mmCIF file of C-alpha atoms and ligand atoms in Angstrom:
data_model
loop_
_atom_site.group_PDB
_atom_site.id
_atom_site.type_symbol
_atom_site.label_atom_id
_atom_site.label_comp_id
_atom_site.label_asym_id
_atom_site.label_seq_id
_atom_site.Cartn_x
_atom_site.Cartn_y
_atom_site.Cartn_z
ATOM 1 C CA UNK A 1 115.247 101.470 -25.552
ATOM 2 C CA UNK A 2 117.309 99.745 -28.398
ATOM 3 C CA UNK A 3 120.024 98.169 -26.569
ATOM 4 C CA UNK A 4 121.764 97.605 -29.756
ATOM 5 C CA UNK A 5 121.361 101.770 -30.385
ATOM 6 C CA UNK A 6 124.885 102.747 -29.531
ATOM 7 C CA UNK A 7 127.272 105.375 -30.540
ATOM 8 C CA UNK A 8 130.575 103.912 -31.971
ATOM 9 C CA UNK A 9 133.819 104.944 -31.346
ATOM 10 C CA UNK A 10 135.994 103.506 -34.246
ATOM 11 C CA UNK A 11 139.773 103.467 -34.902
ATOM 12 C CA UNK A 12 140.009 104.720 -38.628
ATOM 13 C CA UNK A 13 143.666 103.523 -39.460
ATOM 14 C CA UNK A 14 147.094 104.947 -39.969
ATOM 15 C CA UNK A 15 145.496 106.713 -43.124
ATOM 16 C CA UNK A 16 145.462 104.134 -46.010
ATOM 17 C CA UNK A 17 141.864 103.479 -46.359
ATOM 18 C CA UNK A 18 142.625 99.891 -46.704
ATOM 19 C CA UNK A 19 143.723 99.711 -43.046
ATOM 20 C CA UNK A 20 140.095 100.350 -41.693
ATOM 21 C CA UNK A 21 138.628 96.798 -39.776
ATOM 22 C CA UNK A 22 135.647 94.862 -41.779
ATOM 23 C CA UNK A 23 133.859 96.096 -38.402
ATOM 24 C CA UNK A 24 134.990 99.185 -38.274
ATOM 25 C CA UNK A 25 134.163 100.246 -42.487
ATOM 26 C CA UNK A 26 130.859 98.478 -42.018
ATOM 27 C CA UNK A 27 129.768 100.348 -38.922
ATOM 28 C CA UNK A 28 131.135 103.764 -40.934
ATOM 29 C CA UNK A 29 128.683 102.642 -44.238
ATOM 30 C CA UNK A 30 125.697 102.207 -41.990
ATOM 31 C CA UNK A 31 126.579 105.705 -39.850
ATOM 32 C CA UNK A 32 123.955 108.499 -40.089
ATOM 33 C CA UNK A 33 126.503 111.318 -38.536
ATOM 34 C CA UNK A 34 130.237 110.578 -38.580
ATOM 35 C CA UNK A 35 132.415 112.873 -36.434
ATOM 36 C CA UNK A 36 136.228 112.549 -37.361
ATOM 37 C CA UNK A 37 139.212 113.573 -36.673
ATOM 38 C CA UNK A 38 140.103 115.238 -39.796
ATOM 39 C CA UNK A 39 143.944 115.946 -39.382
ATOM 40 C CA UNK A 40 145.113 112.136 -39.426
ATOM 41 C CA UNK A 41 141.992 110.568 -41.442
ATOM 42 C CA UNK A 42 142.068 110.545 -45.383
ATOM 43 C CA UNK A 43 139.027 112.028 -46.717
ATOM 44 C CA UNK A 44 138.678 109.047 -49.170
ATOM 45 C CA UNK A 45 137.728 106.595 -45.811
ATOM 46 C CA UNK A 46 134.260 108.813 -45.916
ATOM 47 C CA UNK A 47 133.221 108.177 -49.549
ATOM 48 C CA UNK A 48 131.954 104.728 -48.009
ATOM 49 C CA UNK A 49 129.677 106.563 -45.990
ATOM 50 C CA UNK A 50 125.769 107.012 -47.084
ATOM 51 C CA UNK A 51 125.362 110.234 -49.421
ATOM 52 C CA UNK A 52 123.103 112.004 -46.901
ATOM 53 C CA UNK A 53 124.996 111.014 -44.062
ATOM 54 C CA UNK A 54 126.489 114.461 -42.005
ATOM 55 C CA UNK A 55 130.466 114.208 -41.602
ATOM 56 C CA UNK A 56 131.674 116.637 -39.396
ATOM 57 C CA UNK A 57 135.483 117.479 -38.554
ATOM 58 C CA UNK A 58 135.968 117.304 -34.838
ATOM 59 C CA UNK A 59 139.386 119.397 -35.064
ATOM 60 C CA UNK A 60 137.691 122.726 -34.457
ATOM 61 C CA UNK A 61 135.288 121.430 -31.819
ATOM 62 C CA UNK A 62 135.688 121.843 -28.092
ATOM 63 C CA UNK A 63 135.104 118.192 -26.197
ATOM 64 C CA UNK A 64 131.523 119.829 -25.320
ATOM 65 C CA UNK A 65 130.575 120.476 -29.107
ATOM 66 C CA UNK A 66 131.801 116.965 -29.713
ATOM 67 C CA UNK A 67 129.520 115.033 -26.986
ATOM 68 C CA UNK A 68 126.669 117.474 -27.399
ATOM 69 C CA UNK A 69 126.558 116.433 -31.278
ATOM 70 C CA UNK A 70 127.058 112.646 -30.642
ATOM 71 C CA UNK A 71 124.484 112.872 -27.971
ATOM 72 C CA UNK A 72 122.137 114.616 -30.061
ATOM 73 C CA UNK A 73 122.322 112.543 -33.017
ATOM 74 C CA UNK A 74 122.028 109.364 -30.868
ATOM 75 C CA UNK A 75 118.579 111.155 -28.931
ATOM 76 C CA UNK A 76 117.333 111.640 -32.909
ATOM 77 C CA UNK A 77 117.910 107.769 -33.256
ATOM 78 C CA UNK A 78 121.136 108.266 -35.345
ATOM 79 C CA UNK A 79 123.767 106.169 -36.407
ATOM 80 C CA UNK A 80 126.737 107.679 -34.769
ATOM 81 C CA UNK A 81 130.260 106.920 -35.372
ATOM 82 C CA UNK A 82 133.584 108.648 -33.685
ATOM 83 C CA UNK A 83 136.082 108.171 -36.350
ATOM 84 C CA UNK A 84 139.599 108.336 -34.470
ATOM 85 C CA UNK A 85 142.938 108.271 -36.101
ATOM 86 C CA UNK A 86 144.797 104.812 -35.664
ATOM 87 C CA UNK A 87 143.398 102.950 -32.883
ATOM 88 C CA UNK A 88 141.293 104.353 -30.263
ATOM 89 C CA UNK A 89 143.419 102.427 -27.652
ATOM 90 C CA UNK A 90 146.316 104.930 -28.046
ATOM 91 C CA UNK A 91 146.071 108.992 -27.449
ATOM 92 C CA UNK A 92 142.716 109.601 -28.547
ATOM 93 C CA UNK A 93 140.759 111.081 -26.204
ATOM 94 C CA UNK A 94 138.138 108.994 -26.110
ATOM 95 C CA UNK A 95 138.149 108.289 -22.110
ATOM 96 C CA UNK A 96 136.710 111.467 -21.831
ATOM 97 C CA UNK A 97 134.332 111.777 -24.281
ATOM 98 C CA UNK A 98 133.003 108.352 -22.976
ATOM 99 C CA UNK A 99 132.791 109.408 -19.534
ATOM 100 C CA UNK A 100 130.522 112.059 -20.660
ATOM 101 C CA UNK A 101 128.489 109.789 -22.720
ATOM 102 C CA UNK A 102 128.015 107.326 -19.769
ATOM 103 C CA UNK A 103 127.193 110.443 -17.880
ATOM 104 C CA UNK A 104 124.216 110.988 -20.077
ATOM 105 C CA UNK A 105 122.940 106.935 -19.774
ATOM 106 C CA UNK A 106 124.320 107.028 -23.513
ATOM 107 C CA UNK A 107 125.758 103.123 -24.523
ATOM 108 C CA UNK A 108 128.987 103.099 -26.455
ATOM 109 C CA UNK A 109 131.467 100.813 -27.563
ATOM 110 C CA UNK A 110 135.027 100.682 -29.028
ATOM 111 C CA UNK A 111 136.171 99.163 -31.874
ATOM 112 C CA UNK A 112 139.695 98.508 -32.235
ATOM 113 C CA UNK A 113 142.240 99.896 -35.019
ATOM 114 C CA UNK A 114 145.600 99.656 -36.836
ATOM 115 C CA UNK A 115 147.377 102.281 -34.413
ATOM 116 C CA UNK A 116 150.106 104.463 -36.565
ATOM 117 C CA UNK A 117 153.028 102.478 -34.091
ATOM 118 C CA UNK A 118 152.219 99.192 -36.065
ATOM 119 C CA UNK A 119 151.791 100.907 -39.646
ATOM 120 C CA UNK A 120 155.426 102.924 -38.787
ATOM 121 C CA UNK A 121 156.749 99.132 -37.991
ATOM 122 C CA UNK A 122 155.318 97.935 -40.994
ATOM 123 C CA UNK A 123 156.854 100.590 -43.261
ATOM 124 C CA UNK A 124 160.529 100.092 -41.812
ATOM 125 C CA UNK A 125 160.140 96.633 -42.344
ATOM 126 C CA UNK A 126 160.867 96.018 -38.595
ATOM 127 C CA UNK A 127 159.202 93.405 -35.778
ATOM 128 C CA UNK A 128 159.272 95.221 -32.828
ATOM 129 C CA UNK A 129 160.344 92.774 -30.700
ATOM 130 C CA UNK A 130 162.877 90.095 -31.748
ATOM 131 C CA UNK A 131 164.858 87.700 -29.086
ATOM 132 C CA UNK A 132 167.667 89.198 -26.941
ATOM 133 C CA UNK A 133 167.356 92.322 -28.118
ATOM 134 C CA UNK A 134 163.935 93.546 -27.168
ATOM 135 C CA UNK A 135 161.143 92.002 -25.797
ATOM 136 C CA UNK A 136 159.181 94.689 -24.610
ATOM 137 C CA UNK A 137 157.394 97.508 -26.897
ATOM 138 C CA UNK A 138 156.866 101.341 -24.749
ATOM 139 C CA UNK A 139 154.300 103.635 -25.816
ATOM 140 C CA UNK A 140 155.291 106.992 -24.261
ATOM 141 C CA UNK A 141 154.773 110.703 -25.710
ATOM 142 C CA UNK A 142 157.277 113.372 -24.329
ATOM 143 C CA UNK A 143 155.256 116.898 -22.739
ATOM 144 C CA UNK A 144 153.546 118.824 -24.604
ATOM 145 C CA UNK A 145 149.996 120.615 -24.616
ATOM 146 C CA UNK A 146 149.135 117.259 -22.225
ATOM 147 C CA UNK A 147 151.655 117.294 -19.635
ATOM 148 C CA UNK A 148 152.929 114.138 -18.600
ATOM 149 C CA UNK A 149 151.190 113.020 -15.287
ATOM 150 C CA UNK A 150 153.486 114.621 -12.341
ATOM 151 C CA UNK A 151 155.955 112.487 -10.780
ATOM 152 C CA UNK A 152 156.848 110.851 -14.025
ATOM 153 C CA UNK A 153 159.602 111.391 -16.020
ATOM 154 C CA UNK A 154 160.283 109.486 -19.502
ATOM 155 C CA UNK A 155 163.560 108.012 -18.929
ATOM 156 C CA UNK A 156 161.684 105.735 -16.115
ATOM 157 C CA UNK A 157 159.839 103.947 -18.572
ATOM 158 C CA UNK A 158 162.851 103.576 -21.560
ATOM 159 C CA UNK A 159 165.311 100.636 -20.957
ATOM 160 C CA UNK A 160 168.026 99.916 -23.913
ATOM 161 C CA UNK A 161 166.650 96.039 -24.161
ATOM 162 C CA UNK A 162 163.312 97.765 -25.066
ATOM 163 C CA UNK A 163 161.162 99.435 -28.647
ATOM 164 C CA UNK A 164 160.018 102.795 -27.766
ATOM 165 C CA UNK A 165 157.183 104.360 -29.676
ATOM 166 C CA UNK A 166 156.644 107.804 -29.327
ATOM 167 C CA UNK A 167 153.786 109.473 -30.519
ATOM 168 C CA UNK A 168 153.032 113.111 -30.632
ATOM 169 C CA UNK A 169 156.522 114.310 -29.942
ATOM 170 C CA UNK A 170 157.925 115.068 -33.498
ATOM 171 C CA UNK A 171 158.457 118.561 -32.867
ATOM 172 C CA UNK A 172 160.084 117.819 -28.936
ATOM 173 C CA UNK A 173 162.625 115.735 -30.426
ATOM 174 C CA UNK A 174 165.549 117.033 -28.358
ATOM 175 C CA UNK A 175 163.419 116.894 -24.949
ATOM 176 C CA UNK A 176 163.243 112.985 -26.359
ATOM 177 C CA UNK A 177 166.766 112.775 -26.662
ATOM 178 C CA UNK A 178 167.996 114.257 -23.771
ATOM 179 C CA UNK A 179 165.526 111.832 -22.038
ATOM 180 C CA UNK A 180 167.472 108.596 -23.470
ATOM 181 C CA UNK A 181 170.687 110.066 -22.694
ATOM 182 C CA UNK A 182 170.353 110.564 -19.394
ATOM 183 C CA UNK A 183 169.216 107.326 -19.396
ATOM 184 C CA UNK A 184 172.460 106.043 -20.659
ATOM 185 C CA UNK A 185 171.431 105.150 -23.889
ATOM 186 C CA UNK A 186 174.211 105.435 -26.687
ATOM 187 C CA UNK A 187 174.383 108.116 -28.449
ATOM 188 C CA UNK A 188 174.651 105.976 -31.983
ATOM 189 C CA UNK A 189 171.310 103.717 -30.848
ATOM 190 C CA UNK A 190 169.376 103.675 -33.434
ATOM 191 C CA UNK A 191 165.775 105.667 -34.584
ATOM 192 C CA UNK A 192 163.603 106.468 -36.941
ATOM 193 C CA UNK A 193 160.980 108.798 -37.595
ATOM 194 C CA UNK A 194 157.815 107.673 -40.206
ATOM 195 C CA UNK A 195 155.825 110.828 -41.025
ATOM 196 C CA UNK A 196 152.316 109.716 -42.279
ATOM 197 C CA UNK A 197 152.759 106.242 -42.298
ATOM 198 C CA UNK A 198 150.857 104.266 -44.910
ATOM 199 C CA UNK A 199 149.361 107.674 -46.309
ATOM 200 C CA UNK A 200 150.890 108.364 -50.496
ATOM 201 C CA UNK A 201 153.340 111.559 -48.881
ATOM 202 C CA UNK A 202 154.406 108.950 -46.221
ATOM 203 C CA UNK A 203 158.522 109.534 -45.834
ATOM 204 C CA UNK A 204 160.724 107.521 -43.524
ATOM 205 C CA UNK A 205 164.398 108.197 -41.956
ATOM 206 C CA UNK A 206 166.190 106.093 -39.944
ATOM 207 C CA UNK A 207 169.103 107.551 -38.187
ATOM 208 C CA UNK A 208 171.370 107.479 -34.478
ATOM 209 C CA UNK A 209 169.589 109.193 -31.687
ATOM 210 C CA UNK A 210 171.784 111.886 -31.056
ATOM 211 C CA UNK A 211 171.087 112.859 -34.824
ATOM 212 C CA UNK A 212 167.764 112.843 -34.725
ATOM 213 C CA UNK A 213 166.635 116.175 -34.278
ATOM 214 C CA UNK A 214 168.631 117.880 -36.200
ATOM 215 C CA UNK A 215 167.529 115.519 -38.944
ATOM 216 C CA UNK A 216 163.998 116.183 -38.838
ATOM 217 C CA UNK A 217 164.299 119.911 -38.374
ATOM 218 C CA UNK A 218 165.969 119.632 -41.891
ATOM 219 C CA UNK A 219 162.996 117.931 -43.137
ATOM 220 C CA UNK A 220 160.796 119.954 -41.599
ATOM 221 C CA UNK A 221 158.974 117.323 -39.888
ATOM 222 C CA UNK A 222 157.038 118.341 -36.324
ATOM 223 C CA UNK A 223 153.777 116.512 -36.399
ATOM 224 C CA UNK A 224 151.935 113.404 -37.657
ATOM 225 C CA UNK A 225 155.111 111.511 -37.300
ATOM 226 C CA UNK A 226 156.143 108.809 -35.333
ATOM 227 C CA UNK A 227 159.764 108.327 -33.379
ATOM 228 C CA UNK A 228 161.090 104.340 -32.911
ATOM 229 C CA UNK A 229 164.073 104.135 -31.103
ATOM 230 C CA UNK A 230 165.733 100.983 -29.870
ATOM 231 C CA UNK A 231 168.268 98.601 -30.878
ATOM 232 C CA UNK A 232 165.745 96.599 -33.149
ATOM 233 C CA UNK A 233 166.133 98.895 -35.698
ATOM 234 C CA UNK A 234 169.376 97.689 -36.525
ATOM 235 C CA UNK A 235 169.517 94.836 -39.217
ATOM 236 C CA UNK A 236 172.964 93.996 -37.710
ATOM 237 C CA UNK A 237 171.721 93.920 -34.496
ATOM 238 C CA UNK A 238 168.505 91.749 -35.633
ATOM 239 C CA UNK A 239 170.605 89.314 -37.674
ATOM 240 C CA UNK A 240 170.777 85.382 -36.860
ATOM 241 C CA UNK A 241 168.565 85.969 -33.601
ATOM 242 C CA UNK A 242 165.839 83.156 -33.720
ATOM 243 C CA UNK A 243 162.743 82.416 -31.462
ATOM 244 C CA UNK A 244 161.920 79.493 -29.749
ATOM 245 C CA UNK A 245 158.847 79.451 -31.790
ATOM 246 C CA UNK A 246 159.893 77.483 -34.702
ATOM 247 C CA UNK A 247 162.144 75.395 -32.947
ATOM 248 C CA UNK A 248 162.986 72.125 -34.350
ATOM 249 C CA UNK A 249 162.942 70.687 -30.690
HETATM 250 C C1 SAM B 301 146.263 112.047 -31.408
HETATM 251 S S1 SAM B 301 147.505 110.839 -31.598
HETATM 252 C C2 SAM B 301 146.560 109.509 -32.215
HETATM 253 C C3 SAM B 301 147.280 108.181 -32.210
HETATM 254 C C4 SAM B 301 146.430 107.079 -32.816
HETATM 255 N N1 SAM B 301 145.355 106.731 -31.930
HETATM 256 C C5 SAM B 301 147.220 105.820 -33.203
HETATM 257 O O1 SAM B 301 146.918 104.720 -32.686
HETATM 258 O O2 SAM B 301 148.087 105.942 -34.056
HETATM 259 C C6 SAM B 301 148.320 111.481 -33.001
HETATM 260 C C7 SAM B 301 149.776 111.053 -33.057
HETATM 261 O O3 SAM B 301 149.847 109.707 -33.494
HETATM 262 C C8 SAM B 301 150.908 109.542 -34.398
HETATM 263 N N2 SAM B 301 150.315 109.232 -35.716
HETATM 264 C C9 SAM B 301 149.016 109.062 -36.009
HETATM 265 N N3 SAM B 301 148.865 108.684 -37.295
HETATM 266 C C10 SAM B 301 150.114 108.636 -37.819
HETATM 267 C C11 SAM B 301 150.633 108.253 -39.088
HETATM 268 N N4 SAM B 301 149.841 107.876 -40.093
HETATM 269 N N5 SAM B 301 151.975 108.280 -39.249
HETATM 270 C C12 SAM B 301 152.799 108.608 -38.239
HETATM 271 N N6 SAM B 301 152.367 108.973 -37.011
HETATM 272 C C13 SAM B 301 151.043 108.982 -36.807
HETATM 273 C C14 SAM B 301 151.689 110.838 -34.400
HETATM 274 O O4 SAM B 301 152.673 110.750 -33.392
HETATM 275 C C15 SAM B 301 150.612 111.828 -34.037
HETATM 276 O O5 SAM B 301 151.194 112.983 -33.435
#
């Protein structure tokens, strides 16, 4: 067996096809069956890909259909890539479909992506972290169709000196909130919401926390969006602060 013959599970970007690695486009060029995730991945990303080469949206697909077609392709001596929105690191399901794959003596590797929380930084303008006001950067989701693990409730991973990211919770906004106020967090701490960040329709809104759902129910935002909250979102609260990094001693 080809021990190079292995079926690639590649972060695709925020959605700008510009934000794809070298790797990552090269590996989707040479693929003889891409499977994607066609709700978060521009359809422009798969012109690259060889004329005769099968695309298939996953979105429909059952994890079953999704394996059985990766393994199949890969038995046929296929080129197969994954394509997964952002990067595969982040809420992508690919733990399971890998498992499976192992499962079947199938090789497979990851290759890394621009995940949607860096591309919603990037479009505020914002560093995540910035001295004395936040030097830590939590992923977290609130419930939803995946329950959070039991035991663990959201406000026991938020602290106010921290950047929350929160993916897939757009349209559980004021489960979110309630979260950081019982927290203590201030009502007027800032957030902001990026729907589709980096894609052309991308839109923006930075707000206070407590007005934050009500905000994106009147822009009708409740998926494909992400929610920042945290202090570092504040210009005033970012001003002046310096690192030790470029420091002249
Ligand atoms: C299934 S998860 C995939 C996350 C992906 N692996 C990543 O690193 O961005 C989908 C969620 O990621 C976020 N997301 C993905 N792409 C996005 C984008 N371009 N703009 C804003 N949020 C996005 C949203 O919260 C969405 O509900």
């Amino acid at each position: 067996m080809n021990p190079h013959h292995k079926i690639h599970f590649v972060g695709a970007g925020p959605g700008d096809p510009e934000l794809i690695t070298v790797r990552g486009k090269r590996l989707l060029e040479e693929a003889d069956l891409v499977l994607y995730a066609d709700t978060l991945i521009d359809p422009e990303l798969l012109r690259c890909a060889k004329p005769w080469a099968s695309l298939v949206g996953s979105s429909g697909l059952t994890l079953e259909e999704i394996v059985s077609l990766m393994a199949e392709g890969w038995k046929g001596g296929k080129k197969v890539v994954r394509l997964v929105s952002g990067d595969p690191a982040l809420y992508s399901a690919v733990n399971e479909q890998a498992e499976r794959l192992s499962q079947l003596g199938i090789p497979w590797e990851i290759v890394p992506g621009v995940s949607s929380l860096s591309a919603a930084a990037a479009s505020l303008g914002v560093e995540l972290t910035c001295p004395e006001v936040s030097q830590a950067v939590v992923a977290a989701r609130a419930g939803g169709r995946t329950p959070l693990p039991s035991g663990f409730r959201l406000r026991d991973v938020i602290h106010p000196r921290a950047t929350h990211a929160l993916f897939l919770s757009a349209d559980l906004a004021e489960d979110l909130v309630r979260e950081f106020l019982q927290r203590g967090f201030d009502p007027s701490c800032p957030a902001a919401c990026v729907y589709r960040a980096s894609w052309n329709e991308e839109r923006k809104m930075l707000t206070e926390l407590s007005r934050l759902p009500q905000l994106l129910k009147e822009e009708s935002v409740t998926r494909q969006a992400l929610i920042l909250v945290g202090d570092v979102l504040s210009e005033e609260r970012r001003k002046g602060r310096r690192s030790v990094l470029y420091s002249d001693d």
